[in-house]
Amino acid sequence: MCYVKTRRMFILCKRLFPALFLFLWFTVSHAQGGYELWLNYRKTENPETLEHYRTHLLSVVMDENSETVDAIREELSTGLGLMLDSTVSFISEIPEKNSLVIRKTENLPSGLRNTLKKDIATIENDGFLIRASGNTVIITARKDVGLLYGTFRLLHHLQQGLPLRNLRILDIPKTDIRVLNHWDNLDRTVERGYAGASIWKWHRLPGYIDPRYKDYARANASVGINGTVLTNVNASALVLTPAYIEKVAALAEVFRPYGIKVYLTARFSAPMEIGGLQTADPLDPGVRQWWRDKVDEIYKTIPDFGGFLVKANSEGQPGPQNYGRSHVDGANMMAEAMAPHGGIVMWRAFVYSEHDTTDRAKQAYNEFVPLDGKFMENVLVQVKNGAIDFQPREPFHPMFGAMPHTPLMMEFQMTQEYLGFSTHLVFLPKLYEEVLQSDTYRHGKGSLVARVVDGTLDNKKISGMAGVANIGSDINWTGHPFAQANWYGFGRLAWDPYLSASQIADEWLRLTFTNDNNFIKPVKNIMLESHETVVDYMTPLGLHHIMDTGHHYGPGPWVGNLSRPEWNPVYYHKADTAGIGFDRTPSGSNATAQYAGEVAATFNNVKTCPEKFLLWFHHLPWDYKLQSGNTLWDGLGIRYQEGVNRVREAQKTWAVMEPYVNKQQFEEVRMLLGIQHEEAQWWRDACMLYFQTFSKQPFPEEMETPLHSLEYYRSLKFPYAPGISPQWH
Amino acid sequence: MCYVKTRRMFILCKRLFPALFLFLWFTVSHAQGGYELWLNYRKTENPETLEHYRTHLLSVVMDENSETVDAIREELSTGLGLMLDSTVSFISEIPEKNSLVIRKTENLPSGLRNTLKKDIATIENDGFLIRASGNTVIITARKDVGLLYGTFRLLHHLQQGLPLRNLRILDIPKTDIRVLNHWDNLDRTVERGYAGASIWKWHRLPGYIDPRYKDYARANASVGINGTVLTNVNASALVLTPAYIEKVAALAEVFRPYGIKVYLTARFSAPMEIGGLQTADPLDPGVRQWWRDKVDEIYKTIPDFGGFLVKANSEGQPGPQNYGRSHVDGANMMAEAMAPHGGIVMWRAFVYSEHDTTDRAKQAYNEFVPLDGKFMENVLVQVKNGAIDFQPREPFHPMFGAMPHTPLMMEFQMTQEYLGFSTHLVFLPKLYEEVLQSDTYRHGKGSLVARVVDGTLDNKKISGMAGVANIGSDINWTGHPFAQANWYGFGRLAWDPYLSASQIADEWLRLTFTNDNNFIKPVKNIMLESHETVVDYMTPLGLHHIMDTGHHYGPGPWVGNLSRPEWNPVYYHKADTAGIGFDRTPSGSNATAQYAGEVAATFNNVKTCPEKFLLWFHHLPWDYKLQSGNTLWDGLGIRYQEGVNRVREAQKTWAVMEPYVNKQQFEEVRMLLGIQHEEAQWWRDACMLYFQTFSKQPFPEEMETPLHSLEYYRSLKFPYAPGISPQWH
């Protein structure tokens, strides 16, 4: 209660004495640092709404007992307490007066159960129902964790100042496995991590439980994430040794009340590295026994362990092919060990080989599609959103829809490996939405990728979505204050792949900052444009993989000397005096043949191929006419310039947002937009100067003169750019 | 003002509704995380004291203008504002009524200047005077930074609830250079860092200024630290390239108002690595010119740059000896480049060679003492406190007092490389005090190491103290909440090497937590005993360097197979069936001959040698009789056990301290003491089991039975223990 008052006064005083706060802000910089994420409960501003909420919600009927129910009680005490500026009473009998009732369906009084009969009948799995009925607001679910999800949803509803009258939210998660993938190494470096060290303080576990672990669980549960893979897909076998299993168990204990299971990455060669075996051949009985024993050992310590995520025979990682076996042999060996415990295996389809000279974009499909139907039931094949590697923009991966008998998990990347690290503002749900809304046409029109992911397209028994986390030890978790929105948005889309990016941006802004529309409208606009902006200043018109090598920081379209051809940018843009782009039509690599006929036809025809994918699928002459009437060369320059221009517009918009956010976050975003602007210009200048060596044409007049020479840009080196794991050194 | 109110109410409510706070604490975990360090200004608790302060201090006369004066104003607004729960008025005329006057001596009104004449005459350099006189409290100094130091001291005085009446604090720093040494790499790993990633976000500089940088400067200035070496002594030359100099300049700009200069580590081979030269020979004219140009370039960007810290010809680092030149040649080359700009060179004396078969403890002295008097005036030789390497306990380094013509800087280590990382509670000012109070006898009795460090023993023109920082990106900066006290204490002792550890502990506890003596007394006791405790459970009776290899985590007395003999623990303890210890008397390595005669005589005689250094200087039989009457073997076991016992006592004491600290810090310290207890037992058991293989005797009855076998302890491996830089992989 008092904490609530302090918050209210703080906000009030900030308005009354802005000058004073100029002096004070620095001492509260820590509190302003964004640690609270979207759970930064603020007092309800509108007095009528506040009264309305108080009347209905301050008596909470909760009489069940479990760790999860305790977590609900705690969250309500804090969340309702702060938002309603009052103390919450917990009671065990439903009173005459208004109350908030939180009970599992089976424990609702028969009257209520009868009233809600129809809705209750449709609640499944982890779903929940929130209903205002008579003088009660009810949250009900089949399971405790459903009650938790419902509670967070109600708190989010209130933080947005929305009415309780006629409230009815019936929401059931559309996927089963909603997991973060942490590419965190045991030495606390994070591969492709741009928000500081790993939050897992392995050295201090299990004796020391960092307070962050619980706040991490709260944040995840609040958006419906129900699992976390703690370790890098480029895995260390050591995490499977007893000392580490004990550490993992300590984390699992913190996460359990929040419905979050832990998973680990399993290094395929672990039986040799930590088991002392001579082989890791998946058909070797000793190896199979080793994995069974290891999995039994894990479940003995962590009874609700989730399972394994495996990167095998990919970028140097060991796998079944080292022994002449297939992905099916490898995955099923582990799945067999998992099956008695209800565990799963997530087997990554991110494979391409230096011995395969076909278009890299085709290789995963070629390798996996023939295996359809051969995996055990508890195996999911985890597929990146596109066929290359988390580029700023890619067409949807052709595997989606092409394996009707195998559950395919979507793998999105939240960490901005190719999207400006944590210094660029990019709202990724726009990218996710574009992919999920893509139509595979595998069962005719409407066969959306979202329907592959949620399993409805081919009636999959299990479904899931994975997101490569952008979380680190930075006080604000994600480096860029706006990168929190990508974590939030991933969770929301994993729960419901049909949500719109616009709705997610709106929710996140309201939860994180304010409901003031003078802020929401322009800043939401920045967010919704931000992905297109980055694509324009990095890789417009279907360009891809033209970043610098290793760290992937900044432009490197000129790189062509790497040992594996498909690691070189020149492999992807194929610029020459004749033109630019990768011909993936039947006249080229014919990668389009991996899509359904309708899709392939659209992509193959340069007139129907969306311009955003133009150079992904076609090699075109520099004077090719774009829909705008511009030549390809001019159009390219104009796109690069437009990307830069939109960053400038975002800077201008942000400059007047100071009244709506705290001083620290205002400054942080201001400085970061400054860096983004510089780097947008860098991309434009470096790429256009380089491509000009082929086009031999002047820059379009819309484009600003480059700030430096091509030699200058080529000379830049960044040996300490963040996010490179020791194994890449 | 309102922020003040919120803090007051928060504390008040916490007392009134502890149960409620059980529910609320987790949401404020971030605010409770210790980020504010000892600048966590709390409202004055005693009402009379509060009124007394308010009467005297709420009108502040400040009419000078500079960045530093602005910083003072800001700190007073916050600090006085919070502690006095009121708004501070800044005025430019001295009023009739009570006021706080902050002016340089030259700007004091003549009346006041006359009254304070005597005190004013003695203020030198960065010193300050705080005087209560009539109806004013005056802070005066020769320089702005002196006013800043005085301001922080007054704020600390008030936070301890001390009276203003007859207040007179005249304090002048006793050393010139008071610097942190960050062993931070450009990839944000920290060598021997146990508090997360480096706080320097190099990748984001100069465009993004982390709010931490300013808070770092405030914390340092508050204890008188006036410089920071940003980079690891195992240096990368890249920090001397233009792109990084620009980043360093951005940090220097944040630190400048707080009187903090930036320094860099200079890699000796930089002229070759980034300068394209064929040699780094310090007598080569091209090399000398390169350094002059490089230093000019730095000063052009950072006019108040501090200078270089150099680790040369040590542990594989390049240096002048690579070219057959001496440390003098190397240091003077850089000093010559620095001289026109007023910069200095700190040249480390931490050298030992794999080609030198003499006792490692003797090598630095042998190499450096003959060079006395040959260094340029702006060179300081930086000497670790002991002759080996920051062991839990070492006798003072024999170089102290042995180079009358060369300024010797003290190098202490705050980061707990050999003292339990950031999981063990160790109050290091006890160690520092023991060293500083050691008597070198170089000019007879009273020739304290402190007098070498402050330069008074041989009238040095320049003096300084360096502390290897324990700071990282952890929310609480130092990993262990109590490790903040080591940062605080280092700063206080750098300013005044004669301060007592007890006073420092008292100050820090009051500033950080509370003035309640029910807390101060027992917890100060834990702190003051903690160093002896760690020595007892790790390296009692003069044992040293018996930790495990590489990461230095945990015991490894059995290690004897490393390529360089002096890297092996067996080299240091020399345990055999006859006994244990390193004979450094004339019958052994004769390292004692490097001390003054009186000191050598004391150490040489096994009866006068302090038992805390017994095995440092003597190899003694297992049945040697200690002063207690116990045999050496039994006494060793009893010491190990006593170390464990005192951790248990600390646990018991801490268990009842919950009312005095916030929930999160209480829990953190509780968990960390649990880890410390386990590791204390581990040290005891591993070392005693190993030494038993030589002594062939049963453990003394005071000692608990080991928990595991020697084989078990020898089998433990910690490949991901923190703090190992890439160059050690």
PDB file of N, CA and C in Angstrom, chain B residues 698-722:
ATOM      1  N   PRO B 698      47.159 -38.739  12.300  1.00  0.00           N
ATOM      2  CA  PRO B 698      45.704 -38.519  12.324  1.00  0.00           C
ATOM      3  C   PRO B 698      45.397 -37.034  12.490  1.00  0.00           C
ATOM      4  N   PHE B 699      44.184 -36.669  12.090  1.00  0.00           N
ATOM      5  CA  PHE B 699      43.775 -35.278  12.257  1.00  0.00           C
ATOM      6  C   PHE B 699      43.616 -34.963  13.740  1.00  0.00           C
ATOM      7  N   PRO B 700      43.860 -33.701  14.119  1.00  0.00           N
ATOM      8  CA  PRO B 700      43.635 -33.333  15.530  1.00  0.00           C
ATOM      9  C   PRO B 700      42.157 -33.493  15.876  1.00  0.00           C
ATOM     10  N   GLU B 701      41.888 -33.778  17.115  1.00  0.00           N
ATOM     11  CA  GLU B 701      40.488 -34.077  17.467  1.00  0.00           C
ATOM     12  C   GLU B 701      39.568 -32.869  17.317  1.00  0.00           C
ATOM     13  N   GLU B 702      40.149 -31.653  17.351  1.00  0.00           N
ATOM     14  CA  GLU B 702      39.326 -30.459  17.161  1.00  0.00           C
ATOM     15  C   GLU B 702      38.756 -30.399  15.740  1.00  0.00           C
ATOM     16  N   MET B 703      39.413 -31.093  14.831  1.00  0.00           N
ATOM     17  CA  MET B 703      39.028 -30.979  13.421  1.00  0.00           C
ATOM     18  C   MET B 703      37.947 -31.989  13.054  1.00  0.00           C
ATOM     19  N   GLU B 704      36.948 -31.534  12.322  1.00  0.00           N
ATOM     20  CA  GLU B 704      35.885 -32.421  11.851  1.00  0.00           C
ATOM     21  C   GLU B 704      36.416 -33.381  10.783  1.00  0.00           C
ATOM     22  N   THR B 705      35.778 -34.519  10.704  1.00  0.00           N
ATOM     23  CA  THR B 705      36.163 -35.505   9.691  1.00  0.00           C
ATOM     24  C   THR B 705      35.871 -34.954   8.296  1.00  0.00           C
ATOM     25  N   PRO B 706      36.820 -35.092   7.392  1.00  0.00           N
ATOM     26  CA  PRO B 706      36.570 -34.597   6.017  1.00  0.00           C
ATOM     27  C   PRO B 706      35.309 -35.215   5.414  1.00  0.00           C
ATOM     28  N   LEU B 707      34.639 -34.422   4.592  1.00  0.00           N
ATOM     29  CA  LEU B 707      33.360 -34.854   4.020  1.00  0.00           C
ATOM     30  C   LEU B 707      33.543 -35.794   2.836  1.00  0.00           C
ATOM     31  N   HIS B 708      34.689 -35.693   2.169  1.00  0.00           N
ATOM     32  CA  HIS B 708      34.955 -36.537   1.005  1.00  0.00           C
ATOM     33  C   HIS B 708      36.405 -37.018   1.056  1.00  0.00           C
ATOM     34  N   SER B 709      36.750 -37.831   0.073  1.00  0.00           N
ATOM     35  CA  SER B 709      38.115 -38.351   0.014  1.00  0.00           C
ATOM     36  C   SER B 709      39.027 -37.389  -0.745  1.00  0.00           C
ATOM     37  N   LEU B 710      40.315 -37.559  -0.557  1.00  0.00           N
ATOM     38  CA  LEU B 710      41.280 -36.756  -1.310  1.00  0.00           C
ATOM     39  C   LEU B 710      41.088 -36.945  -2.814  1.00  0.00           C
ATOM     40  N   GLU B 711      40.803 -38.176  -3.222  1.00  0.00           N
ATOM     41  CA  GLU B 711      40.613 -38.447  -4.652  1.00  0.00           C
ATOM     42  C   GLU B 711      39.447 -37.611  -5.182  1.00  0.00           C
ATOM     43  N   TYR B 712      38.387 -37.535  -4.376  1.00  0.00           N
ATOM     44  CA  TYR B 712      37.237 -36.728  -4.783  1.00  0.00           C
ATOM     45  C   TYR B 712      37.669 -35.281  -5.016  1.00  0.00           C
ATOM     46  N   TYR B 713      38.367 -34.716  -4.048  1.00  0.00           N
ATOM     47  CA  TYR B 713      38.745 -33.299  -4.192  1.00  0.00           C
ATOM     48  C   TYR B 713      39.675 -33.090  -5.377  1.00  0.00           C
ATOM     49  N   ARG B 714      40.575 -34.057  -5.577  1.00  0.00           N
ATOM     50  CA  ARG B 714      41.497 -33.915  -6.705  1.00  0.00           C
ATOM     51  C   ARG B 714      40.786 -34.058  -8.047  1.00  0.00           C
ATOM     52  N   SER B 715      39.639 -34.713  -8.030  1.00  0.00           N
ATOM     53  CA  SER B 715      38.926 -34.950  -9.296  1.00  0.00           C
ATOM     54  C   SER B 715      38.108 -33.737  -9.747  1.00  0.00           C
ATOM     55  N   LEU B 716      37.895 -32.791  -8.858  1.00  0.00           N
ATOM     56  CA  LEU B 716      37.011 -31.670  -9.207  1.00  0.00           C
ATOM     57  C   LEU B 716      37.651 -30.788 -10.281  1.00  0.00           C
ATOM     58  N   LYS B 717      36.830 -30.422 -11.265  1.00  0.00           N
ATOM     59  CA  LYS B 717      37.306 -29.566 -12.363  1.00  0.00           C
ATOM     60  C   LYS B 717      36.299 -28.440 -12.573  1.00  0.00           C
ATOM     61  N   PHE B 718      36.802 -27.276 -12.830  1.00  0.00           N
ATOM     62  CA  PHE B 718      35.917 -26.117 -13.002  1.00  0.00           C
ATOM     63  C   PHE B 718      36.294 -25.337 -14.254  1.00  0.00           C
ATOM     64  N   PRO B 719      36.007 -25.930 -15.416  1.00  0.00           N
ATOM     65  CA  PRO B 719      36.462 -25.285 -16.655  1.00  0.00           C
ATOM     66  C   PRO B 719      35.809 -23.921 -16.891  1.00  0.00           C
ATOM     67  N   TYR B 720      34.681 -23.675 -16.278  1.00  0.00           N
ATOM     68  CA  TYR B 720      34.010 -22.400 -16.523  1.00  0.00           C
ATOM     69  C   TYR B 720      34.002 -21.490 -15.295  1.00  0.00           C
ATOM     70  N   ALA B 721      34.954 -21.723 -14.383  1.00  0.00           N
ATOM     71  CA  ALA B 721      35.069 -20.776 -13.271  1.00  0.00           C
ATOM     72  C   ALA B 721      35.297 -19.388 -13.857  1.00  0.00           C
ATOM     73  N   PRO B 722      34.703 -18.372 -13.247  1.00  0.00           N
ATOM     74  CA  PRO B 722      34.773 -17.036 -13.855  1.00  0.00           C
ATOM     75  C   PRO B 722      36.148 -16.392 -13.719  1.00  0.00           C
TER      76      PRO B 722
END
